[in-house]
Amino acid sequence: MSNLRRKLQSNHEAGTKSLGIFVTCGFPEKSASLPILNAIDRGGADFIELGMPFSDPLAEGIPIQRSSEAALLGGITMNDTFGVARNFRKESATPLVLMGYTNPVLHYGISNFFETAHSSGVDAVILPDLSPEESAPYREAAREADVDLVFLIAPTTPEDRIREIDNLSSGFVYAVSITGLTGNQIDEIGAVTQYLERVKTIVVKNPLLVGFGISSHDVAVELSRHTQGCIVGSALINKIEHLWSNSQLSSSERLESIQSFIHELKNGAS
Amino acid sequence: MNKEKENPVTFGPQPYDLPDDGGHFGPYGGVYVPEILIPALRELVTAYREANHDPEFRSRLDDFLRTYVGRPTPLTFAERLTESLGGPKIYLKREDLCHTGAHKINNTLGQILLAIRMGKQRIIAETGAGQHGVATATVCARFGLDCIVYMGTEDVRRQRLNVHRMRVLGAEVRPVESGSKTLKDATNEAIRDWVTNVKNTFYIIGSVVGPHPYPAMVRDFQAVIGREVSQQLSLHEGRSEPDVLVASVGGGSNAIGLFYPFLDQTRVRCIGVEASGEGLSGRHAATLTRGSPGVLHGTLSYLLQDEDGQVQLAHSISAGLDYPGVGPEHAFLKDCGRVEYLTASDQDALDGVKMLSSLEGIIPALETAHAVARLPEIAGKMSKAQVIVLNCSGRGDKDMGIIAEYL
C-alpha cells in the first residue's frame, strides 16, 4: 500500500476526512514554493498536490490558469518542480501528489518521469487530460516506479465507466464535483451530494475524494459526507495572490496566513 | 477501454482505413481530454457513424453543398501560370468560390447538420483568421442556432473585417485575453466552454485537429474536394489521377480534403506546404517540419514545443496557418512518407499572391499562397504531359490589408 493510500486509510479508520491542498509550483515565485508547501503542511493538510505548470491548462478556471502563467514566466521547469518535491520530502512525510497535463510528461519521457517522481519522493500523479483510453503506457510506467496514478470521474461519467476507472485508478478516485472548471462556483450543492452518494456505492476499490469549487470549511464538510475527503486548490491560489499583492506583509506573515487558512479549511473557524 | 494494437499500414493493395476505433492514426490521434467530455465524444462518434450510414443525411448534406455552398466548385486550368512555368499542366481547385470564400464551410455545414440531428441548440467554435468563425456563424444563421465564437484579442485586432461579418450574421464573438491571445488560446477557451456547457452545446472544430472523432469527421466532410477533383479531371484530361497534388497545411483540413481520396493511389504524389514564417531558424509555424510528437487540444500529433514540453507560439503572416499543432493524420502521413511536407516563408507567400493574381486574375488567401509559392520548384522537375492540382483553398479579400502593407 502506498504512502498516500495509507494516510487516507488511517484517516478513514479514525473517522476523519482527508484534506488535499493544491498549489501551483513556482507560484507566485520559484523561491516561494518550498516555504508555501511547508506552511500548507503545518496547517494540517493530509496530502499536497503540487501543480506542474503547463502553457495550455484545459481544465482550469482563471485562478489556476493565471498561476501557471505566472510560474512559467518565472522560468519554472519540470526539474525545478522535482527539486521542490525532493526538498519538501527531506522535511516532511506528508504524501505528495503531482498534478499537471499530459504533454510535459510525454516530453520528459514517460518512464523517466515516473522514475524521477518516485526518487523525488512523489507518491502519486494526476493528469486530468489523460483519458483511461490512452493511459496504458502511463499506468505501466507508474506501476513500475511504484507511483500511484489517479484518474478522475465527472458528473457525466456513466456507471459502467466509473467502475472501469475505479479499476484502473490507484491512490484514490478523484470525483470532479461539477461539469465545469477548477475554481467554478458550485451552484447546487444538493445535486453534488446526490451525485456523490450515487458514486460512492460504485467506487469500491479506491478511496473517493471530491474536488473543484470547494472554497470553505462548510462546503468541504458537506461534500465530504459521502467521500473520504476533498481537495481545495483555486481558493488557496486566490489567497496567495491576495497575500503577495499586499506589500505591507512580511514573508513570515504571508506564510502564517496560509497556515491558518489551511487549518480553518480543515477544522473550521476557531 | 483497451486500445487495439495498430497494424502497420501499407498503401496500395489494402485500402487505407485509418483511424482505428479509438481514433488513432498509427501512434497519433486518440482522445486526450478531461473526463467530463468523454461521454459527449462517445455520443458524437455514434451520432456521426449513424448519420454517415443514413442516406437521408447524406442527401440533405449534398443538397445544401450544391444549392447553398455552390458545389461542385470548378477545376480551373491555369493556362498562363502553366505557360509561365513551362512544365506540367496546372489546375486550380476553386474552393475560393465556395460561399463565404473558403473551403471551411464544407465542414461547418456537415457538422451543423449533425448538431441539429443530435438536438443541440447552442454552437461554439474557435477561430484564428476568422474564416472558420464566419463559416460557422453563416450556417448558424441559416439554421437558426445560437452561435458563440472564441477569438484571440490579437486576431480580433488583425482580422476586424471577419469580426464584423460574424456579428452581422448574429454570432457572439468572445475575445480571448489569455496566453498568446491567438488561435491556440481561442481553442483552449472553446474547450473550457464545452467542458462547462457540454449538455446542450455542440463544438464545431474548424480543422482536422482535436480529439477523436473530429480529425476523421472533418476530413470526411472536406474529402468532397478530392472526390470532385477526380471526377473533373476525368472530363478535362481523360484520367482521374493527377500526378501531383499541392495544398497548404495549417491544421491541415484543406490538404487532407484534397489528398484523402487519392491516398491509396500511390502514383499520386501529395505535397503539403507549411508556413516557415520569418524562416525556420526564427519564428515560424512549420509544425511537421520542425516540431516533435506532443499532446495539444485533445490529440497526439506533431507540436511546436520547448525543451520542457511547453507549447511554443507559432508565427505566420497568415493567421490561418498560425497554429503550433497539426492534424494527427498528417503526422502519420509524414512519418510513413506518403505525403511530403515543404515550407514557404511569409515573403514566399506574398510572392505567391502576386504570381497567381497577375497571371490568373485570382487573388488567393495568404494560406493558399504558401502552396502557390512552391509551384515553380515542383513544376520545374516535371514534364509537360504531367498534371498538378493545387487546392485554391480560399480567396484573398480578407488579407488585403496585410497584402497592401507589404506589396
PDB file of N, CA and C in Angstrom, chain A residues 2 22 28 49 76 78 83 92 100 134-135 148 172 193 197 203 206 229 231 234 239-241 247 268:
ATOM      1  N   SER A   2       0.510   2.217  -0.823  1.00  0.00           N
ATOM      2  CA  SER A   2       1.345   3.417  -0.939  1.00  0.00           C
ATOM      3  C   SER A   2       1.172   4.315   0.277  1.00  0.00           C
ATOM      4  N   PHE A  22      -4.100  21.822  -3.171  1.00  0.00           N
ATOM      5  CA  PHE A  22      -3.377  22.031  -4.424  1.00  0.00           C
ATOM      6  C   PHE A  22      -2.691  23.387  -4.423  1.00  0.00           C
ATOM      7  N   PRO A  28       3.748  32.132  -6.207  1.00  0.00           N
ATOM      8  CA  PRO A  28       3.874  33.242  -7.157  1.00  0.00           C
ATOM      9  C   PRO A  28       5.301  33.446  -7.645  1.00  0.00           C
ATOM     10  N   GLU A  49      -1.084  18.469  -3.289  1.00  0.00           N
ATOM     11  CA  GLU A  49      -0.976  18.333  -4.743  1.00  0.00           C
ATOM     12  C   GLU A  49      -0.141  19.491  -5.245  1.00  0.00           C
ATOM     13  N   ILE A  76       9.885  28.440 -14.304  1.00  0.00           N
ATOM     14  CA  ILE A  76       9.797  27.124 -13.660  1.00  0.00           C
ATOM     15  C   ILE A  76       9.946  26.004 -14.708  1.00  0.00           C
ATOM     16  N   MET A  78      10.231  21.444 -15.217  1.00  0.00           N
ATOM     17  CA  MET A  78       9.860  20.180 -14.590  1.00  0.00           C
ATOM     18  C   MET A  78      10.906  19.792 -13.543  1.00  0.00           C
ATOM     19  N   GLY A  83      12.710  19.216  -7.891  1.00  0.00           N
ATOM     20  CA  GLY A  83      13.595  19.712  -6.834  1.00  0.00           C
ATOM     21  C   GLY A  83      12.809  20.162  -5.609  1.00  0.00           C
ATOM     22  N   SER A  92       9.415  16.468   5.509  1.00  0.00           N
ATOM     23  CA  SER A  92       8.068  16.029   5.876  1.00  0.00           C
ATOM     24  C   SER A  92       7.723  14.696   5.220  1.00  0.00           C
ATOM     25  N   GLY A 100      -0.822  17.734 -13.221  1.00  0.00           N
ATOM     26  CA  GLY A 100      -0.493  18.551 -14.385  1.00  0.00           C
ATOM     27  C   GLY A 100      -1.078  17.945 -15.642  1.00  0.00           C
ATOM     28  N   GLU A 134      -6.094   6.238 -23.288  1.00  0.00           N
ATOM     29  CA  GLU A 134      -4.722   6.456 -23.760  1.00  0.00           C
ATOM     30  C   GLU A 134      -3.692   6.158 -22.668  1.00  0.00           C
ATOM     31  N   SER A 135      -4.147   5.612 -21.547  1.00  0.00           N
ATOM     32  CA  SER A 135      -3.301   5.621 -20.354  1.00  0.00           C
ATOM     33  C   SER A 135      -2.386   4.419 -20.180  1.00  0.00           C
ATOM     34  N   ASP A 148       1.440   6.027  -7.541  1.00  0.00           N
ATOM     35  CA  ASP A 148       0.014   5.897  -7.848  1.00  0.00           C
ATOM     36  C   ASP A 148      -0.358   6.799  -9.024  1.00  0.00           C
ATOM     37  N   PHE A 172      -6.394   7.021  -5.222  1.00  0.00           N
ATOM     38  CA  PHE A 172      -7.801   7.294  -4.963  1.00  0.00           C
ATOM     39  C   PHE A 172      -8.494   7.552  -6.293  1.00  0.00           C
ATOM     40  N   THR A 193     -24.112  16.529  -3.813  1.00  0.00           N
ATOM     41  CA  THR A 193     -24.138  15.481  -2.782  1.00  0.00           C
ATOM     42  C   THR A 193     -24.916  14.253  -3.261  1.00  0.00           C
ATOM     43  N   GLU A 197     -23.337  10.604  -3.494  1.00  0.00           N
ATOM     44  CA  GLU A 197     -23.991   9.499  -2.798  1.00  0.00           C
ATOM     45  C   GLU A 197     -24.169   8.299  -3.735  1.00  0.00           C
ATOM     46  N   VAL A 203     -17.703   3.238  -6.593  1.00  0.00           N
ATOM     47  CA  VAL A 203     -16.243   3.243  -6.388  1.00  0.00           C
ATOM     48  C   VAL A 203     -15.960   2.428  -5.133  1.00  0.00           C
ATOM     49  N   ASN A 206     -11.096   1.946  -4.563  1.00  0.00           N
ATOM     50  CA  ASN A 206     -10.286   3.090  -4.134  1.00  0.00           C
ATOM     51  C   ASN A 206     -11.061   4.005  -3.199  1.00  0.00           C
ATOM     52  N   GLY A 229     -12.979  12.508   1.722  1.00  0.00           N
ATOM     53  CA  GLY A 229     -12.366  13.819   1.885  1.00  0.00           C
ATOM     54  C   GLY A 229     -12.476  14.641   0.622  1.00  0.00           C
ATOM     55  N   ILE A 231     -10.532  18.036  -1.989  1.00  0.00           N
ATOM     56  CA  ILE A 231      -9.339  18.724  -2.463  1.00  0.00           C
ATOM     57  C   ILE A 231      -9.692  20.187  -2.722  1.00  0.00           C
ATOM     58  N   SER A 234      -8.129  26.271  -6.091  1.00  0.00           N
ATOM     59  CA  SER A 234      -8.251  27.663  -6.525  1.00  0.00           C
ATOM     60  C   SER A 234      -8.401  28.632  -5.357  1.00  0.00           C
ATOM     61  N   LYS A 239      -6.021  33.143  -2.474  1.00  0.00           N
ATOM     62  CA  LYS A 239      -5.492  33.637  -1.193  1.00  0.00           C
ATOM     63  C   LYS A 239      -4.026  34.076  -1.365  1.00  0.00           C
ATOM     64  N   ILE A 240      -3.230  33.241  -2.030  1.00  0.00           N
ATOM     65  CA  ILE A 240      -1.812  33.553  -2.225  1.00  0.00           C
ATOM     66  C   ILE A 240      -1.651  34.822  -3.069  1.00  0.00           C
ATOM     67  N   GLU A 241      -2.458  34.910  -4.108  1.00  0.00           N
ATOM     68  CA  GLU A 241      -2.400  36.093  -4.981  1.00  0.00           C
ATOM     69  C   GLU A 241      -2.657  37.348  -4.150  1.00  0.00           C
ATOM     70  N   SER A 247       1.971  44.504  -0.228  1.00  0.00           N
ATOM     71  CA  SER A 247       3.402  44.699   0.028  1.00  0.00           C
ATOM     72  C   SER A 247       3.681  45.029   1.506  1.00  0.00           C
ATOM     73  N   GLY A 268     -12.491  24.298  10.549  1.00  0.00           N
ATOM     74  CA  GLY A 268     -13.495  25.330  10.753  1.00  0.00           C
ATOM     75  C   GLY A 268     -12.896  26.490  11.529  1.00  0.00           C
TER      76      GLY A 268
END
